[in-house]
CSV table of C-alpha atoms in Angstrom, one decimal:
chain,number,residue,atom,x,y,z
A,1,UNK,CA,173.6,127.3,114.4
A,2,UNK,CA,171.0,128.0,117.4
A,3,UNK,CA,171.0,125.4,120.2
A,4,UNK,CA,167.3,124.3,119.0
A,5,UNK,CA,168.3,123.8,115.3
A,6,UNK,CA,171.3,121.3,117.4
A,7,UNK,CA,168.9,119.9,119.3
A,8,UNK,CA,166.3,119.3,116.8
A,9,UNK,CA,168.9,116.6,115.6
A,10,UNK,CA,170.0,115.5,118.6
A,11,UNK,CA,173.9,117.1,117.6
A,12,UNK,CA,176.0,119.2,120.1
A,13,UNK,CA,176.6,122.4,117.8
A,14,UNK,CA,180.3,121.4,116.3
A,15,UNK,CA,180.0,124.9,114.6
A,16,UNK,CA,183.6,126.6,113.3
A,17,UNK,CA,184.0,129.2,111.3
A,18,UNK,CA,184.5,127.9,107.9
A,19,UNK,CA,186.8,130.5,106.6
A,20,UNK,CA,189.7,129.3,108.3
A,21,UNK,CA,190.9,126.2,106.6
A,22,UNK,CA,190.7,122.7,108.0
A,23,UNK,CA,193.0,121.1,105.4
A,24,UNK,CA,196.7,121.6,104.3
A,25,UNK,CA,197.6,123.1,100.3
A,26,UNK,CA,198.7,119.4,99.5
A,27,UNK,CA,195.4,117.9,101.0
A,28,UNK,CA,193.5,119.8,99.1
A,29,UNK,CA,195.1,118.7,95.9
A,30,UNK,CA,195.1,115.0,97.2
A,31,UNK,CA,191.3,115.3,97.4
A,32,UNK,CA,191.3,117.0,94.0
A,33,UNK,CA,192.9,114.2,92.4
A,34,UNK,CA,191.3,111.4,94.2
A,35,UNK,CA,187.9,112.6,94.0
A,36,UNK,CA,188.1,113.1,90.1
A,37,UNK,CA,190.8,110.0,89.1
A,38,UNK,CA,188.1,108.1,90.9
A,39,UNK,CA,184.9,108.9,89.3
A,40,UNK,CA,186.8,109.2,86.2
A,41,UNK,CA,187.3,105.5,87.0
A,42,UNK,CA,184.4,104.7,87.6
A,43,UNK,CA,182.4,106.4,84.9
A,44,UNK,CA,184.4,105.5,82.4
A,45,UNK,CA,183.8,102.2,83.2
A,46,UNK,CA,179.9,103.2,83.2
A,47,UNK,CA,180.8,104.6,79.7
A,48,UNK,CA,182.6,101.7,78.0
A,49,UNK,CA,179.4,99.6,78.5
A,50,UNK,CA,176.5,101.9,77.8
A,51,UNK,CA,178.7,102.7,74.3
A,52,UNK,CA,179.4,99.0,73.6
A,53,UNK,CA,175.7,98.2,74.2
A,54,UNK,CA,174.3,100.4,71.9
A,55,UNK,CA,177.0,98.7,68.8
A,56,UNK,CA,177.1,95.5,69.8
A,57,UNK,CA,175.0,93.2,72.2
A,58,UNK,CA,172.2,93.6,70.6
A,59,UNK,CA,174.0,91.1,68.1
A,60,UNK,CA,176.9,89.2,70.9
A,61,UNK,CA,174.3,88.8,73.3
A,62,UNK,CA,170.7,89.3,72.3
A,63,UNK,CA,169.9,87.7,68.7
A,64,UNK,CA,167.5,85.6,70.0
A,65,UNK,CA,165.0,88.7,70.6
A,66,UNK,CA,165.4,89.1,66.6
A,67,UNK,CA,163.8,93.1,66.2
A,68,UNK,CA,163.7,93.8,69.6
A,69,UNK,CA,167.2,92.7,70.2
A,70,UNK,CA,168.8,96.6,70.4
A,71,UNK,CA,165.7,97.6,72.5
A,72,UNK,CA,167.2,95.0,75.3
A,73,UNK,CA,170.6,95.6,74.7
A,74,UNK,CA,170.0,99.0,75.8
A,75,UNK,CA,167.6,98.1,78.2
A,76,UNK,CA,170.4,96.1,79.8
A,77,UNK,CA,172.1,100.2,80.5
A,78,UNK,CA,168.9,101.0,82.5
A,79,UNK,CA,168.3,98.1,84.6
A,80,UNK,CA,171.7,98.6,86.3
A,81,UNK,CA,169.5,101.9,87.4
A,82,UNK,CA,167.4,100.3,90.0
A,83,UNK,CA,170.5,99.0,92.0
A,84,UNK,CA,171.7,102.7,92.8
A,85,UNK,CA,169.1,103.3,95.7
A,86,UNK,CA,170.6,100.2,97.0
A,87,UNK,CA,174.3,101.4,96.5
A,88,UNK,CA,173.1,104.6,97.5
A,89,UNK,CA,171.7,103.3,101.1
A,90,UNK,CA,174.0,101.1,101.7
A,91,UNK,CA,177.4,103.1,100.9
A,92,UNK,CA,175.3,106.1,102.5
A,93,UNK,CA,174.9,103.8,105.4
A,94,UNK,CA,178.3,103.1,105.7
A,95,UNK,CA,179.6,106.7,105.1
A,96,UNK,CA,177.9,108.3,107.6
A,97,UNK,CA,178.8,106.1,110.1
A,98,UNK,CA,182.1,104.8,109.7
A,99,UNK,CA,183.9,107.8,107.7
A,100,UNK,CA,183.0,109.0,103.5
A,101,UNK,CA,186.5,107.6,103.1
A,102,UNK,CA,186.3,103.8,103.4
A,103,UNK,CA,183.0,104.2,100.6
A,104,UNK,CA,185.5,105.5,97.4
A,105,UNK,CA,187.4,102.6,97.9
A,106,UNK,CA,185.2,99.7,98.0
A,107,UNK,CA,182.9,101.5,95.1
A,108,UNK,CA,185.8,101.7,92.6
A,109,UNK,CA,187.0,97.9,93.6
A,110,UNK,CA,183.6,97.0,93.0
A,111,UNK,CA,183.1,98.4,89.8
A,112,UNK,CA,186.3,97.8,88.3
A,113,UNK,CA,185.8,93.7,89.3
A,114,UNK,CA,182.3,93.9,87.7
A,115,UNK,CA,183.8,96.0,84.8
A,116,UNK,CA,186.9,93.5,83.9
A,117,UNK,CA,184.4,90.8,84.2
A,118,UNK,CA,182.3,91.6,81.3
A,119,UNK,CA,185.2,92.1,78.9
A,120,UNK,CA,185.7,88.3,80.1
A,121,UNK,CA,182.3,87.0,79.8
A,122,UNK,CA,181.0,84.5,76.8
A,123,UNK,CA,178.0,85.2,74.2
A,124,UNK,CA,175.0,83.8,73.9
A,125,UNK,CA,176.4,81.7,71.0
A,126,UNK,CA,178.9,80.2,73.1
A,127,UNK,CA,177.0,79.6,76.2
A,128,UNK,CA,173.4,80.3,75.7
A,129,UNK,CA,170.7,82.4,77.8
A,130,UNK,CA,173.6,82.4,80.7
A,131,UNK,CA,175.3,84.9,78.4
A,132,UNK,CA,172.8,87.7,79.1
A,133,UNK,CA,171.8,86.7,82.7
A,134,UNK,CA,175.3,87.0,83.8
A,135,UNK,CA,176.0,90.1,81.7
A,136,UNK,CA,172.7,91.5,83.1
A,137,UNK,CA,173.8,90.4,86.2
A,138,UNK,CA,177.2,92.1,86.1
A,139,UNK,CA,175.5,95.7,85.0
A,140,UNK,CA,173.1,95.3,88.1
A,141,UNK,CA,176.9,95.7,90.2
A,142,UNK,CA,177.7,98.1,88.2
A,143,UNK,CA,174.8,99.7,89.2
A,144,UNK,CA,175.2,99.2,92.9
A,145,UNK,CA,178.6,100.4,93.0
A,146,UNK,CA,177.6,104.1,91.1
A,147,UNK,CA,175.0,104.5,93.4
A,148,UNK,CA,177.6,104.6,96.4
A,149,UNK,CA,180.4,106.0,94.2
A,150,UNK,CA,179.0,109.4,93.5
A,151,UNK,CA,178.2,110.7,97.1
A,152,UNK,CA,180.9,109.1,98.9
A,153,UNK,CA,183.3,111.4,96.2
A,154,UNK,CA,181.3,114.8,96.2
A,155,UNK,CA,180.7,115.1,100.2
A,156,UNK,CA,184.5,114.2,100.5
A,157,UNK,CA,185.4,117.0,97.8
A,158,UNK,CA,182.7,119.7,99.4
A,159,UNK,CA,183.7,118.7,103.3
A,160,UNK,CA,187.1,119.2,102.6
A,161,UNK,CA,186.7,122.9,100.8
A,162,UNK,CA,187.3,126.2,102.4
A,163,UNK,CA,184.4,128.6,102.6
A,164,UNK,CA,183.5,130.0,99.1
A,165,UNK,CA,184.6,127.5,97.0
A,166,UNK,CA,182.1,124.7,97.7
A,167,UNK,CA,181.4,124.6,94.0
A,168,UNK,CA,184.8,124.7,92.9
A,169,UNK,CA,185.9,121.8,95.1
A,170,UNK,CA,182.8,120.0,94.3
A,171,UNK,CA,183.5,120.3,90.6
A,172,UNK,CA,186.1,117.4,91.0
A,173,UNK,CA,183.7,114.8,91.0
A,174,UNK,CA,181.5,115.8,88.3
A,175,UNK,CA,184.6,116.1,86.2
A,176,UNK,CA,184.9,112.6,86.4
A,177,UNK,CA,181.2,111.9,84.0
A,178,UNK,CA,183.2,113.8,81.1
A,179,UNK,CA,186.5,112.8,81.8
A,180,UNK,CA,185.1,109.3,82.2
A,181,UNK,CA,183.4,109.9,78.7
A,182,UNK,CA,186.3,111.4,76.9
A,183,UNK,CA,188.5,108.4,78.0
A,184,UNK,CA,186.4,105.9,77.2
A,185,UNK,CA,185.8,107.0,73.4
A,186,UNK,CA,188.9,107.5,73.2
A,187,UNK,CA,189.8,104.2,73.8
A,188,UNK,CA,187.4,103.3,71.6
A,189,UNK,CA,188.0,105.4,68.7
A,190,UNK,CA,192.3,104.5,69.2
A,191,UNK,CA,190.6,100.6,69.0
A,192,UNK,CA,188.1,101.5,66.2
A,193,UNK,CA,190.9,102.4,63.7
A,194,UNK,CA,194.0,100.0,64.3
A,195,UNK,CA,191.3,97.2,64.4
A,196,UNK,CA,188.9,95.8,61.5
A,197,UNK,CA,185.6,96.1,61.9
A,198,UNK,CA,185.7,92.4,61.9
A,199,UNK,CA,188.0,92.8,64.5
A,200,UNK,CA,186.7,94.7,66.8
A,201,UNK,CA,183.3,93.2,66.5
A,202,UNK,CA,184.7,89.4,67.2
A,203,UNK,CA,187.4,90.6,70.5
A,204,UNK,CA,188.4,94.1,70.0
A,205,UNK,CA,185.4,95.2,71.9
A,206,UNK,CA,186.8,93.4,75.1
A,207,UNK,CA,189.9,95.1,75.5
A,208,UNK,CA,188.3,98.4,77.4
A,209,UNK,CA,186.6,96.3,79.5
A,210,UNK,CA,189.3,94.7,80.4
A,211,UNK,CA,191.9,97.7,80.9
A,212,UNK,CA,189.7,98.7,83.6
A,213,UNK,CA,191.7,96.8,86.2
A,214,UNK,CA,194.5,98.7,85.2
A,215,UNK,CA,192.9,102.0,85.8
A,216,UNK,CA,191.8,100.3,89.8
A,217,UNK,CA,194.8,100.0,90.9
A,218,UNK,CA,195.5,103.6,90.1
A,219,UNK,CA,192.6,104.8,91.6
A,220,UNK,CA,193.2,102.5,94.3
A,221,UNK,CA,196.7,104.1,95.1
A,222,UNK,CA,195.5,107.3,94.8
A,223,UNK,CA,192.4,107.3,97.0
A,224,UNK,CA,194.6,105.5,99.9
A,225,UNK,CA,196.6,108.6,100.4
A,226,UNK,CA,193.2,111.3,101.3
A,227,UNK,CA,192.2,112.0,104.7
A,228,UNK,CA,189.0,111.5,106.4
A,229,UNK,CA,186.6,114.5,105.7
A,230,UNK,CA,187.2,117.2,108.5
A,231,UNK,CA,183.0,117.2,108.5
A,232,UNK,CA,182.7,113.9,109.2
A,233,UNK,CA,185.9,113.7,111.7
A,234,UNK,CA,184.3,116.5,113.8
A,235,UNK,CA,180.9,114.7,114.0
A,236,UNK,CA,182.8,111.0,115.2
A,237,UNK,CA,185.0,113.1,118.1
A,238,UNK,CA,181.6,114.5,119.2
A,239,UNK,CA,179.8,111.5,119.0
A,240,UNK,CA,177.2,113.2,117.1
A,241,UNK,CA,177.5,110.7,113.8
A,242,UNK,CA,173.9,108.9,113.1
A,243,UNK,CA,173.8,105.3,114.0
A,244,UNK,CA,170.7,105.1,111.9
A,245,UNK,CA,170.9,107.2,109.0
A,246,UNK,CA,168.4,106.2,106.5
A,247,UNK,CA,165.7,106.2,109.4
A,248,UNK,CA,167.1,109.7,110.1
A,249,UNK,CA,167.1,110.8,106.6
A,250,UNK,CA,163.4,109.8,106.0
A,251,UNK,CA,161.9,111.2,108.9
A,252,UNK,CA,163.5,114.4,109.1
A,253,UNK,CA,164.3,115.1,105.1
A,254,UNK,CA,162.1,112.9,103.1
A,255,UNK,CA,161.1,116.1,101.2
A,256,UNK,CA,164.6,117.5,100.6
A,257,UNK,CA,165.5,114.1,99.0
A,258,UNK,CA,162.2,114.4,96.5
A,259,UNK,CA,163.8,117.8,96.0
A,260,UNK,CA,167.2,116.8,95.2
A,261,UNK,CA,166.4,114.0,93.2
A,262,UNK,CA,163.9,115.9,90.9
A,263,UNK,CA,166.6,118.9,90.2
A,264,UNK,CA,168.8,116.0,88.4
A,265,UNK,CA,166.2,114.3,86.5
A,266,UNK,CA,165.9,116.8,83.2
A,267,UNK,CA,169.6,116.7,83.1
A,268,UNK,CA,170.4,113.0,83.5
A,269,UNK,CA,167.9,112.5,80.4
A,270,UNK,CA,169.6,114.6,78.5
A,271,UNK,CA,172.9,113.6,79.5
A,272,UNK,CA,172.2,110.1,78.7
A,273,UNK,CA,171.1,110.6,75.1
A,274,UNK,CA,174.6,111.3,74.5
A,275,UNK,CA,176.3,109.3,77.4
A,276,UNK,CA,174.1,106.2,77.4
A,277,UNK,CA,174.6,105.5,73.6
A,278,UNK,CA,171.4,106.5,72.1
A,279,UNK,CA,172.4,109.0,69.9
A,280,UNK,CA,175.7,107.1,68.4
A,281,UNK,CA,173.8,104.1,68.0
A,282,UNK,CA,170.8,106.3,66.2
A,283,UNK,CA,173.2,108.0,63.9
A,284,UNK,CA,175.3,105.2,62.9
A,285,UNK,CA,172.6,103.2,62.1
A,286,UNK,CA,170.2,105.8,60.7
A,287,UNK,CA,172.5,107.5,58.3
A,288,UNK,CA,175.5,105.3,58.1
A,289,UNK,CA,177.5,107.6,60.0
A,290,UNK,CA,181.3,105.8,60.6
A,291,UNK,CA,181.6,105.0,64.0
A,292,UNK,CA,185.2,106.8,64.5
A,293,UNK,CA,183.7,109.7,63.1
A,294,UNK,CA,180.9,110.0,65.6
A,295,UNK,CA,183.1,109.2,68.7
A,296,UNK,CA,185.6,112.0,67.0
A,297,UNK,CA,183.1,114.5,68.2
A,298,UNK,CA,181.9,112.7,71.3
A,299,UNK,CA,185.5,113.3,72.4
A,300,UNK,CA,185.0,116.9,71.8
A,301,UNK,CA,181.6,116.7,73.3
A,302,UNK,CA,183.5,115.6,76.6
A,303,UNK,CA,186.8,117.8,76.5
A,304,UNK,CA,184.1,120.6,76.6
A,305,UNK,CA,181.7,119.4,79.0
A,306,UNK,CA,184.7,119.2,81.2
A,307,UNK,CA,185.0,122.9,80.7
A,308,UNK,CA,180.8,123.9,81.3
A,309,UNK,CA,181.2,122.2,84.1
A,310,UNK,CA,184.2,123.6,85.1
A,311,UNK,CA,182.9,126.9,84.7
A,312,UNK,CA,179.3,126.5,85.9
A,313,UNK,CA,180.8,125.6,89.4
A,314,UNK,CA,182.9,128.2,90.0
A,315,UNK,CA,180.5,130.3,88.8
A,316,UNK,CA,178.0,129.1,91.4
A,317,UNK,CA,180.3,130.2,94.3
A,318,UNK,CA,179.6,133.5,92.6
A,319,UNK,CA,175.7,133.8,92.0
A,320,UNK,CA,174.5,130.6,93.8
A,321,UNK,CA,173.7,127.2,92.7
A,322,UNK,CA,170.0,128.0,92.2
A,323,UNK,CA,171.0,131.1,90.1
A,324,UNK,CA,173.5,128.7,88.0
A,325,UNK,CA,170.8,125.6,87.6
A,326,UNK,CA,167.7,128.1,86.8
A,327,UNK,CA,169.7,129.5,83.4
A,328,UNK,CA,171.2,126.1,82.7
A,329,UNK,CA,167.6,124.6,82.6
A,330,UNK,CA,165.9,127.6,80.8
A,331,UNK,CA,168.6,127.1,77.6
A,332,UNK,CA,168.2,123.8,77.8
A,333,UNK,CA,164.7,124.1,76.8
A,334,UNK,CA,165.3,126.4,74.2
A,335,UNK,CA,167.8,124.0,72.6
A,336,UNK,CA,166.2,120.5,72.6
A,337,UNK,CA,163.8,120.8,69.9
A,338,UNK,CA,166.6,122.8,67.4
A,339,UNK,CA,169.1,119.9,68.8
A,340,UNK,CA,167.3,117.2,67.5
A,341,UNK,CA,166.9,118.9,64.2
A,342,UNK,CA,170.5,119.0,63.6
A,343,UNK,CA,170.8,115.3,64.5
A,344,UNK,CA,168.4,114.6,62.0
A,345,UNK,CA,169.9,116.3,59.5
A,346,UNK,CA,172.1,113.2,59.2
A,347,UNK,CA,175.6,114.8,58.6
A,348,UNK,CA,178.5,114.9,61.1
A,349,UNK,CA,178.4,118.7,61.1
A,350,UNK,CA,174.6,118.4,62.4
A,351,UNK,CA,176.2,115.8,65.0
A,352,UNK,CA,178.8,118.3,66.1
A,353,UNK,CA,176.5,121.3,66.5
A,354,UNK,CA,174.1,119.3,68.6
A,355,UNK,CA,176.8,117.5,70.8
A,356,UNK,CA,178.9,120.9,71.1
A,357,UNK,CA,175.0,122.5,72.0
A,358,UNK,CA,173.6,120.3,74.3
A,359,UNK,CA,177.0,120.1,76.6
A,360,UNK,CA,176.8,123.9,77.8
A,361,UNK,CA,173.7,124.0,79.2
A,362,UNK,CA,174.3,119.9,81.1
A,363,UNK,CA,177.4,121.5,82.1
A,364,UNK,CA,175.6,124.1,84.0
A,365,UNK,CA,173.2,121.6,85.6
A,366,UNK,CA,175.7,119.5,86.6
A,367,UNK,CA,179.0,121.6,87.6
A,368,UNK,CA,177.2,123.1,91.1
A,369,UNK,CA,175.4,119.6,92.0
A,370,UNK,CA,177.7,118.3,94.7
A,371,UNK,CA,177.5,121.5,96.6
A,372,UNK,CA,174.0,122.1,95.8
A,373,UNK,CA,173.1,118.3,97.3
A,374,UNK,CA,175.6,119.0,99.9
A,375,UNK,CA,173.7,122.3,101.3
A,376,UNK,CA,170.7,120.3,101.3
A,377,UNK,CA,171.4,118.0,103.7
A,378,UNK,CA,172.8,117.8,108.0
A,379,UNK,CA,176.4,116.8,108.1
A,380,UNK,CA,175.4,113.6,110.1
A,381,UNK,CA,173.0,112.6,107.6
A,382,UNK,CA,174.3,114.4,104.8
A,383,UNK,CA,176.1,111.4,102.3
A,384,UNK,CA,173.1,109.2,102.9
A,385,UNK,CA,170.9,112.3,101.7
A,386,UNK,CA,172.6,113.1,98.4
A,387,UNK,CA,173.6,109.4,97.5
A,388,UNK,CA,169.9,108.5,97.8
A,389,UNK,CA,168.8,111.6,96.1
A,390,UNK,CA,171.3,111.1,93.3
A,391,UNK,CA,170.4,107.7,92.3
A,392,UNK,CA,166.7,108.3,92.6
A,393,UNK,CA,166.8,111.4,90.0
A,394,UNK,CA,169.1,108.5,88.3
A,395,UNK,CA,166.5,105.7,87.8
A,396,UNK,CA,163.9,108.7,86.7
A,397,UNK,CA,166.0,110.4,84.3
A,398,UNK,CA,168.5,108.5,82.7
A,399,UNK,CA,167.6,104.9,83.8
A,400,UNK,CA,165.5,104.5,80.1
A,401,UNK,CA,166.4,107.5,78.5
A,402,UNK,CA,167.8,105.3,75.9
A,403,UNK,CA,165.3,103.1,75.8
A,404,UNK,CA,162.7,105.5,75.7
A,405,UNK,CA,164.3,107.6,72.6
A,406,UNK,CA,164.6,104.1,71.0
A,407,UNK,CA,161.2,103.2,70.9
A,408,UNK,CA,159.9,106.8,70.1
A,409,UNK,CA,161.7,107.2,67.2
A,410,UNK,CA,160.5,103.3,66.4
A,411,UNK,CA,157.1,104.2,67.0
A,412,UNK,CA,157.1,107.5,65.3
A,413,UNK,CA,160.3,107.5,62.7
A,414,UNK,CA,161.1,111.2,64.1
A,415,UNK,CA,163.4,112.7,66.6
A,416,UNK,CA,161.3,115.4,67.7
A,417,UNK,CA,159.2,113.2,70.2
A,418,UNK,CA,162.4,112.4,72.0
A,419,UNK,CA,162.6,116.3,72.1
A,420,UNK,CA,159.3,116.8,73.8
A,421,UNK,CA,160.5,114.2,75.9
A,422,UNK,CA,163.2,115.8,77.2
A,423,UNK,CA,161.2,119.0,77.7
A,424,UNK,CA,159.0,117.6,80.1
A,425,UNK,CA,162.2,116.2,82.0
A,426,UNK,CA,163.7,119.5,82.6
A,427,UNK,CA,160.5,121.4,83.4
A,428,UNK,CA,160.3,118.8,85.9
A,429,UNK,CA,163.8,120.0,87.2
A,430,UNK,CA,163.8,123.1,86.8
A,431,UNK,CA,160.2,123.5,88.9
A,432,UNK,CA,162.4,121.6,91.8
A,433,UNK,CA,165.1,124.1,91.5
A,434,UNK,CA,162.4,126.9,92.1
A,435,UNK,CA,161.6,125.4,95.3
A,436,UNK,CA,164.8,125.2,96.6
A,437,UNK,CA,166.3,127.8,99.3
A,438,UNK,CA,170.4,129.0,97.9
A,439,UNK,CA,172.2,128.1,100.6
A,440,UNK,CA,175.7,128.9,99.0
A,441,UNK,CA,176.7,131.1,101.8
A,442,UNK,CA,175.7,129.8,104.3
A,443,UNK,CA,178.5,127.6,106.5
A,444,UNK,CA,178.5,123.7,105.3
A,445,UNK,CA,178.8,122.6,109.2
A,446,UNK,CA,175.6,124.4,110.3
A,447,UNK,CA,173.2,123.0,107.7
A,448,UNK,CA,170.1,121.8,109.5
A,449,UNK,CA,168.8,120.7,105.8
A,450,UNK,CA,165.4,122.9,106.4
């Protein structure tokens, strides 16, 4: 780093050569496993409601609205969307301040509380309009708590990597969406057959929501034993951590967050058609699909997005990020409109081919995203940048995703507008990716974010 770029930020140049490692072999396996147990955690969490929603509280909490009753039940998955910024500023807040540590363990108390509590909560029959204020109410934490989950877990897992293998390390965390996704439909699906439908419609469906405490302390235990990020510890013995972070962040990167935010949009979208219920809702009610048929292959859907992703991130170490996210976006284009023929073919071997298709190409817009955000971004402002860049592309992308397909294919009775949909979503993203410099080689410490 030149002095000016250090001084342009008002940091003393804590510049070390990132090829020799900062962290022991068995740290770097603690941050592995904490990084993904916890956004497992958290996700799955994330995941048990958004699939819930999309069977059920239309009917447990929502019968009042009559026909518009599954539009606000999966409504209810979007509004939790517009409490990430806040999460995101807040936890970001904290992180670069205080340490990226302390912000993984308050985000998965947070949402596991939040979590439990819904699996707890009354219907509208038994207590009225409270019912859906307080569940509403409970999503909106949810919310808060991903916004601060994600970026306190990736800069940990990138901060922590040796030179080379940002993508690899950064990987952990996004294995946590799939791994999140392939537990919680699991759960269901184990639930779905050893209960009635009866069963599971009347108190079955509480008993994911209220595992999740289980699954806390877990994390809990885990995420104790990491060390602070050597980034982040190198910036507090040089006094060189921002007191004011957000303030920082907008005046000296209000563009890179834009950036960041718009390369996550088409893929959140798409993500959420899947992840966010839309599509096992659609099919089960559309074609009379059985439920543990559908999550059958959702579980596949997330055993191999756990692989794309895999794979996408270590090949970014490779090529570059920008390299990665450019073909990811391109094939994900040329898929969504034969995608969403499949799906309405209305048979389970349409399902799979569309499921098993439209996880490759999220996997490669999503594997090299911690490392990507991280490069993005100063080290002193860095968590507040990503966090807030990560919710925002959030609310835009997935936020109504569900919503939105809903009342297309209500409007129109077709798929395909959902398709064109999601087209304009990833042009969007992969336009931002164009604009973005590959800084994959460069060293993480010396980032001035420009």
């Amino acid at each position: 780093m030149s002095t000016n770029q250090s001084q342009s930020y008002g940091v003393p140049d804590i510049y070390h050569d990132d090829s020799k490692p900062t962290t022991a072999a068995g740290e770097y396996r603690r941050v592995a496993l904490a990084t993904m147990v916890g956004t497992t955690i958290e996700w799955y969490d994330f995941f048990i409601y958004a699939n819930v929603a999309a069977l059920l509280f239309a009917s447990l909490f929502f019968s009042g609205l009559g026909d518009m009753s599954q539009l606000a039940s999966l409504a209810t998955i979007g509004v939790s969307f517009f409490f990430r910024p806040l999460g995101a500023i807040a936890m970001g807040h904290i992180g670069d301040r205080f340490g990226r540590r302390i912000v993984l363990i308050f985000t998965l108390v947070l949402m596991g509380a939040s979590t439990t509590l819904v699996g707890l909560l009354p219907t509208t029959q038994q207590i009225g309009v409270a019912a859906p204020i307080l569940l509403i109410l409970l999503r909106c934490l949810q919310g808060f708590s991903a916004g601060g989950e994600w970026g306190g877990a990736a800069m940990l897992a990138v901060e922590h990597a040796p030179q080379g293998q940002r993508g690899k390390f950064g990987a952990y965390p996004q294995i946590g969406v799939p791994a999140g996704m392939l537990l919680a439909s699991g759960l269901l699906l184990v639930l779905t057959n050893i209960l009635t439908k009866d069963q599971f419609d009347s108190w079955g469906w509480r008993l994911p929501f209220l595992f999740s405490i289980v699954l806390v302390f877990v994390g809990q235990w885990i995420r104790r034993r990491v060390s602070e990020s050597p980034v982040f510890r190198e910036l507090k013995d040089a006094k060189a951590n921002a007191t004011s972070p957000l303030r920082e962040l907008m005046r000296t990167n209000g563009l890179q967050v834009l950036k960041a935010a718009a390369t996550f949009v088409g893929n959140n979208a798409l993500g959420y058609m899947l992840v966010g219920g839309f599509l096992l809702g659609y099919v089960t009610r559309a074609y009379k699909l059985p439920r543990e048929q559908v999550l059958a292959w959702i579980l596949v859907a997330a055993a191999l997005w756990i692989v794309s992703t895999i794979y996408a991130a270590n090949l970014s170490d490779r090529i570059g990020r920008r390299k990665v996210f450019i073909i990811g976006y391109v094939i994900t284009i040329l898929w969504l409109f034969p995608m969403f023929y499949f799906v309405s073919q209305g048979s389970l071997v349409g399902i799979a081919i569309a499921y098993i298709g439209m996880i490759i190409p999220n996997g490669l817009t999503y594997g090299p995203q911690s490392a990507l955000f991280a490069e993005m971004f100063p080290a002193r402002i860095r968590l507040s940048g990503a966090s807030l860049a990560y919710a925002i592309g959030a609310v835009f992308g997935g936020a109504f995703a569900p919503t939105i397909a809903e009342w297309l294919t209500g409007r129109t009775g077709s798929l395909y507008p959902v398709a064109a949909y999601l087209v304009v979503m990833s042009v969007i993203s992969l336009l931002a990716v164009l604009s973005i410099k590959d800084r994959t080689n460069e060293p993480l410490h010396t980032m001035s974010g420009h």
